[in-house]
Amino acid sequence: MHLSDRERRILAEIELDLRRSDPAFARRIDALSAATRRKGLRAGGSRREIAGLLAAVAVLTTVMVFVVILAGHAAPPPPGPQLPPVSQVENPLDEHRQ
């Protein structure tokens, strides 16, 4: 968010008034700001969080693969017309050869 020069000046005056009226509050805010900078807070998670997320994705993917594989073997083929064995099928070309 971009602030105009006037807005920055107003915020600086408010901060200065707060620091003068409540020095203990100003020290707490300064300590919190310093701790945040030291810790290096960022948008991403810690290594432990990322590793946990990757492990969860791997487990869910494995479960899904097993479900798909087992679902393919569980259902019998749908009923359809019964075809005769290949040895009993007449070949129309055999009649013309004789």
CSV table of N, CA and C in Angstrom, one decimal:
chain,number,residue,atom,x,y,z
A,1,MET,N,0.8,-1.2,0.0
A,1,MET,CA,0.0,0.0,0.0
A,1,MET,C,0.9,1.2,0.0
A,2,HIS,N,0.7,2.1,-0.9
A,2,HIS,CA,1.5,3.3,-1.0
A,2,HIS,C,0.8,4.5,-0.3
A,3,LEU,N,1.6,5.2,0.5
A,3,LEU,CA,1.0,6.3,1.2
A,3,LEU,C,1.6,7.6,0.6
A,4,SER,N,0.7,8.6,0.7
A,4,SER,CA,1.2,9.9,0.2
A,4,SER,C,2.1,10.5,1.3
A,5,ASP,N,2.8,11.6,0.9
A,5,ASP,CA,3.7,12.3,1.9
A,5,ASP,C,2.9,12.8,3.1
A,6,ARG,N,1.7,13.3,2.8
A,6,ARG,CA,0.9,13.8,3.9
A,6,ARG,C,0.5,12.7,4.8
A,7,GLU,N,0.1,11.5,4.3
A,7,GLU,CA,-0.3,10.4,5.2
A,7,GLU,C,0.9,9.9,6.0
A,8,ARG,N,2.1,9.9,5.4
A,8,ARG,CA,3.3,9.5,6.1
A,8,ARG,C,3.6,10.4,7.2
A,9,ARG,N,3.5,11.7,7.0
A,9,ARG,CA,3.7,12.7,8.0
A,9,ARG,C,2.7,12.6,9.2
A,10,ILE,N,1.5,12.3,8.9
A,10,ILE,CA,0.5,12.1,9.9
A,10,ILE,C,0.8,10.9,10.7
A,11,LEU,N,1.2,9.8,10.1
A,11,LEU,CA,1.5,8.6,10.8
A,11,LEU,C,2.7,8.8,11.7
A,12,ALA,N,3.7,9.5,11.2
A,12,ALA,CA,4.9,9.8,12.0
A,12,ALA,C,4.6,10.6,13.2
A,13,GLU,N,3.7,11.6,13.1
A,13,GLU,CA,3.2,12.4,14.2
A,13,GLU,C,2.5,11.5,15.2
A,14,ILE,N,1.7,10.7,14.8
A,14,ILE,CA,0.9,9.8,15.7
A,14,ILE,C,1.9,8.9,16.4
A,15,GLU,N,2.9,8.3,15.7
A,15,GLU,CA,3.9,7.5,16.4
A,15,GLU,C,4.7,8.3,17.4
A,16,LEU,N,5.1,9.5,17.1
A,16,LEU,CA,5.9,10.3,18.0
A,16,LEU,C,5.0,10.6,19.3
A,17,ASP,N,3.7,10.9,19.1
A,17,ASP,CA,2.9,11.2,20.2
A,17,ASP,C,2.7,9.9,21.1
A,18,LEU,N,2.6,8.8,20.5
A,18,LEU,CA,2.5,7.5,21.3
A,18,LEU,C,3.8,7.2,22.0
A,19,ARG,N,4.9,7.5,21.4
A,19,ARG,CA,6.2,7.2,22.1
A,19,ARG,C,6.4,8.2,23.3
A,20,ARG,N,5.9,9.4,23.1
A,20,ARG,CA,6.0,10.4,24.2
A,20,ARG,C,5.1,10.0,25.4
A,21,SER,N,3.9,9.6,25.0
A,21,SER,CA,2.9,9.4,26.1
A,21,SER,C,3.0,8.0,26.7
A,22,ASP,N,3.5,7.0,26.0
A,22,ASP,CA,3.6,5.7,26.6
A,22,ASP,C,5.0,5.1,26.2
A,23,PRO,N,6.1,5.4,26.9
A,23,PRO,CA,7.4,4.8,26.6
A,23,PRO,C,7.4,3.3,26.7
A,24,ALA,N,6.7,2.7,27.7
A,24,ALA,CA,6.7,1.3,27.8
A,24,ALA,C,6.1,0.6,26.6
A,25,PHE,N,5.0,1.2,26.1
A,25,PHE,CA,4.4,0.6,24.8
A,25,PHE,C,5.4,0.7,23.7
A,26,ALA,N,6.1,1.8,23.6
A,26,ALA,CA,7.1,2.0,22.5
A,26,ALA,C,8.2,1.0,22.6
A,27,ARG,N,8.7,0.7,23.8
A,27,ARG,CA,9.7,-0.3,24.0
A,27,ARG,C,9.2,-1.7,23.5
A,28,ARG,N,8.0,-2.0,23.9
A,28,ARG,CA,7.4,-3.3,23.5
A,28,ARG,C,7.3,-3.4,22.0
A,29,ILE,N,6.8,-2.4,21.4
A,29,ILE,CA,6.7,-2.4,19.9
A,29,ILE,C,8.1,-2.5,19.2
A,30,ASP,N,9.1,-1.8,19.8
A,30,ASP,CA,10.4,-1.9,19.2
A,30,ASP,C,11.0,-3.3,19.4
A,31,ALA,N,10.8,-3.9,20.6
A,31,ALA,CA,11.2,-5.3,20.8
A,31,ALA,C,10.5,-6.3,19.8
A,32,LEU,N,9.2,-6.1,19.6
A,32,LEU,CA,8.5,-7.0,18.7
A,32,LEU,C,9.0,-6.8,17.3
A,33,SER,N,9.3,-5.6,16.9
A,33,SER,CA,9.8,-5.4,15.5
A,33,SER,C,11.2,-6.0,15.3
A,34,ALA,N,12.0,-5.9,16.4
A,34,ALA,CA,13.4,-6.4,16.3
A,34,ALA,C,13.3,-8.0,16.2
A,35,ALA,N,12.4,-8.5,17.0
A,35,ALA,CA,12.3,-10.0,17.0
A,35,ALA,C,11.8,-10.5,15.7
A,36,THR,N,10.9,-9.8,15.1
A,36,THR,CA,10.3,-10.2,13.8
A,36,THR,C,11.4,-10.1,12.7
A,37,ARG,N,12.2,-9.1,12.8
A,37,ARG,CA,13.3,-9.0,11.8
A,37,ARG,C,14.4,-10.1,12.0
A,38,ARG,N,14.7,-10.4,13.3
A,38,ARG,CA,15.6,-11.5,13.6
A,38,ARG,C,15.1,-12.9,13.1
A,39,LYS,N,13.9,-13.1,13.4
A,39,LYS,CA,13.3,-14.4,13.0
A,39,LYS,C,13.2,-14.6,11.5
A,40,GLY,N,13.1,-13.5,10.8
A,40,GLY,CA,13.0,-13.6,9.4
A,40,GLY,C,11.7,-14.1,8.9
A,41,LEU,N,10.6,-13.6,9.5
A,41,LEU,CA,9.2,-14.1,9.0
A,41,LEU,C,9.1,-13.9,7.6
A,42,ARG,N,8.5,-14.9,6.9
A,42,ARG,CA,8.3,-14.8,5.5
A,42,ARG,C,6.9,-15.5,5.2
A,43,ALA,N,6.5,-15.4,3.9
A,43,ALA,CA,5.3,-16.0,3.5
A,43,ALA,C,5.3,-17.5,3.6
A,44,GLY,N,6.4,-18.2,3.4
A,44,GLY,CA,6.5,-19.6,3.4
A,44,GLY,C,6.5,-20.2,4.8
A,45,GLY,N,6.4,-21.5,4.9
A,45,GLY,CA,6.5,-22.1,6.2
A,45,GLY,C,7.9,-22.6,6.6
A,46,SER,N,8.0,-23.1,7.8
A,46,SER,CA,9.3,-23.6,8.2
A,46,SER,C,9.6,-24.9,7.5
A,47,ARG,N,10.8,-25.4,7.6
A,47,ARG,CA,11.2,-26.7,6.9
A,47,ARG,C,10.4,-27.8,7.5
A,48,ARG,N,10.1,-27.8,8.7
A,48,ARG,CA,9.3,-28.9,9.3
A,48,ARG,C,7.8,-28.9,8.7
A,49,GLU,N,7.3,-27.7,8.6
A,49,GLU,CA,5.9,-27.6,8.0
A,49,GLU,C,5.9,-28.1,6.6
A,50,ILE,N,6.9,-27.7,5.8
A,50,ILE,CA,7.0,-28.1,4.4
A,50,ILE,C,7.2,-29.6,4.3
A,51,ALA,N,8.1,-30.2,5.1
A,51,ALA,CA,8.3,-31.6,5.1
A,51,ALA,C,7.0,-32.4,5.5
A,52,GLY,N,6.3,-31.9,6.4
A,52,GLY,CA,5.0,-32.5,6.8
A,52,GLY,C,4.0,-32.4,5.7
A,53,LEU,N,3.9,-31.3,5.0
A,53,LEU,CA,3.0,-31.2,3.9
A,53,LEU,C,3.4,-32.1,2.8
A,54,LEU,N,4.7,-32.2,2.5
A,54,LEU,CA,5.1,-33.2,1.4
A,54,LEU,C,4.8,-34.6,1.8
A,55,ALA,N,5.0,-35.0,3.1
A,55,ALA,CA,4.7,-36.3,3.5
A,55,ALA,C,3.2,-36.6,3.4
A,56,ALA,N,2.3,-35.6,3.8
A,56,ALA,CA,0.9,-35.8,3.6
A,56,ALA,C,0.5,-36.0,2.2
A,57,VAL,N,1.1,-35.2,1.3
A,57,VAL,CA,0.8,-35.4,-0.1
A,57,VAL,C,1.2,-36.7,-0.7
A,58,ALA,N,2.3,-37.2,-0.2
A,58,ALA,CA,2.8,-38.5,-0.7
A,58,ALA,C,1.9,-39.6,-0.2
A,59,VAL,N,1.4,-39.6,1.1
A,59,VAL,CA,0.6,-40.6,1.6
A,59,VAL,C,-0.8,-40.6,0.9
A,60,LEU,N,-1.3,-39.4,0.7
A,60,LEU,CA,-2.6,-39.3,0.0
A,60,LEU,C,-2.5,-39.8,-1.5
A,61,THR,N,-1.4,-39.5,-2.1
A,61,THR,CA,-1.2,-40.0,-3.5
A,61,THR,C,-1.2,-41.5,-3.5
A,62,THR,N,-0.4,-42.1,-2.6
A,62,THR,CA,-0.3,-43.5,-2.5
A,62,THR,C,-1.7,-44.2,-2.3
A,63,VAL,N,-2.4,-43.6,-1.3
A,63,VAL,CA,-3.8,-44.2,-1.1
A,63,VAL,C,-4.7,-44.1,-2.3
A,64,MET,N,-4.6,-43.0,-3.0
A,64,MET,CA,-5.4,-42.8,-4.2
A,64,MET,C,-5.0,-43.8,-5.3
A,65,VAL,N,-3.7,-44.1,-5.4
A,65,VAL,CA,-3.3,-45.1,-6.4
A,65,VAL,C,-3.8,-46.4,-6.1
A,66,PHE,N,-3.7,-46.8,-4.8
A,66,PHE,CA,-4.2,-48.1,-4.4
A,66,PHE,C,-5.7,-48.2,-4.6
A,67,VAL,N,-6.5,-47.2,-4.3
A,67,VAL,CA,-7.9,-47.2,-4.5
A,67,VAL,C,-8.2,-47.4,-6.0
A,68,VAL,N,-7.5,-46.7,-6.9
A,68,VAL,CA,-7.8,-46.8,-8.3
A,68,VAL,C,-7.4,-48.2,-8.8
A,69,ILE,N,-6.3,-48.8,-8.4
A,69,ILE,CA,-5.9,-50.1,-8.8
A,69,ILE,C,-6.9,-51.2,-8.3
A,70,LEU,N,-7.3,-51.1,-7.0
A,70,LEU,CA,-8.2,-52.1,-6.5
A,70,LEU,C,-9.6,-51.9,-7.1
A,71,ALA,N,-10.0,-50.7,-7.4
A,71,ALA,CA,-11.4,-50.5,-8.0
A,71,ALA,C,-11.4,-51.2,-9.3
A,72,GLY,N,-10.4,-51.2,-10.1
A,72,GLY,CA,-10.4,-51.8,-11.4
A,72,GLY,C,-10.5,-53.3,-11.3
A,73,HIS,N,-10.1,-53.9,-10.3
A,73,HIS,CA,-10.2,-55.4,-10.1
A,73,HIS,C,-11.4,-55.8,-9.4
A,74,ALA,N,-12.1,-55.0,-8.7
A,74,ALA,CA,-13.2,-55.4,-7.9
A,74,ALA,C,-14.5,-55.6,-8.7
A,75,ALA,N,-14.7,-54.9,-9.8
A,75,ALA,CA,-16.0,-55.0,-10.6
A,75,ALA,C,-15.9,-56.1,-11.6
A,76,PRO,N,-16.8,-57.0,-11.7
A,76,PRO,CA,-16.8,-58.0,-12.8
A,76,PRO,C,-17.2,-57.3,-14.1
A,77,PRO,N,-16.8,-57.9,-15.2
A,77,PRO,CA,-17.1,-57.3,-16.5
A,77,PRO,C,-18.6,-57.2,-16.7
A,78,PRO,N,-19.1,-56.2,-17.4
A,78,PRO,CA,-20.6,-56.1,-17.6
A,78,PRO,C,-21.0,-57.2,-18.5
A,79,PRO,N,-22.3,-57.7,-18.2
A,79,PRO,CA,-22.8,-58.8,-19.1
A,79,PRO,C,-23.0,-58.3,-20.5
A,80,GLY,N,-22.7,-59.1,-21.4
A,80,GLY,CA,-22.9,-58.7,-22.8
A,80,GLY,C,-23.2,-60.0,-23.6
A,81,PRO,N,-23.3,-59.8,-24.9
A,81,PRO,CA,-23.6,-61.0,-25.7
A,81,PRO,C,-22.5,-62.0,-25.7
A,82,GLN,N,-22.9,-63.3,-25.6
A,82,GLN,CA,-21.9,-64.4,-25.5
A,82,GLN,C,-21.4,-64.7,-26.9
A,83,LEU,N,-20.1,-64.6,-27.2
A,83,LEU,CA,-19.6,-64.8,-28.5
A,83,LEU,C,-19.0,-66.3,-28.5
A,84,PRO,N,-19.2,-67.0,-29.6
A,84,PRO,CA,-18.7,-68.3,-29.7
A,84,PRO,C,-17.2,-68.3,-29.7
A,85,PRO,N,-16.5,-69.4,-29.3
A,85,PRO,CA,-15.1,-69.5,-29.4
A,85,PRO,C,-14.6,-69.3,-30.8
A,86,VAL,N,-13.4,-68.9,-31.0
A,86,VAL,CA,-12.9,-68.6,-32.4
A,86,VAL,C,-12.9,-69.9,-33.2
A,87,SER,N,-12.7,-71.0,-32.6
A,87,SER,CA,-12.6,-72.3,-33.4
A,87,SER,C,-14.0,-72.6,-34.0
A,88,GLN,N,-15.0,-72.1,-33.5
A,88,GLN,CA,-16.4,-72.4,-34.0
A,88,GLN,C,-16.9,-71.4,-35.0
A,89,VAL,N,-16.1,-70.3,-35.2
A,89,VAL,CA,-16.6,-69.2,-36.1
A,89,VAL,C,-16.3,-69.7,-37.6
A,90,GLU,N,-17.3,-69.6,-38.4
A,90,GLU,CA,-17.1,-69.9,-39.8
A,90,GLU,C,-16.4,-68.8,-40.6
A,91,ASN,N,-15.5,-69.1,-41.4
A,91,ASN,CA,-14.8,-68.2,-42.2
A,91,ASN,C,-15.4,-68.1,-43.6
A,92,PRO,N,-16.0,-67.0,-44.0
A,92,PRO,CA,-16.7,-67.0,-45.3
A,92,PRO,C,-15.7,-67.1,-46.4
A,93,LEU,N,-14.4,-66.9,-46.3
A,93,LEU,CA,-13.5,-67.1,-47.3
A,93,LEU,C,-13.2,-68.6,-47.6
A,94,ASP,N,-13.5,-69.4,-46.6
A,94,ASP,CA,-13.2,-70.9,-46.8
A,94,ASP,C,-14.2,-71.4,-47.9
A,95,GLU,N,-15.4,-70.9,-48.1
A,95,GLU,CA,-16.3,-71.4,-49.1
A,95,GLU,C,-15.8,-71.1,-50.5
A,96,HIS,N,-15.1,-70.0,-50.7
A,96,HIS,CA,-14.7,-69.6,-52.0
A,96,HIS,C,-13.4,-70.4,-52.4
A,97,ARG,N,-12.7,-70.9,-51.5
A,97,ARG,CA,-11.4,-71.6,-51.8
A,97,ARG,C,-11.7,-73.0,-52.3
A,98,GLN,N,-12.8,-73.5,-52.0
A,98,GLN,CA,-13.1,-74.9,-52.3
A,98,GLN,C,-13.6,-75.1,-53.7
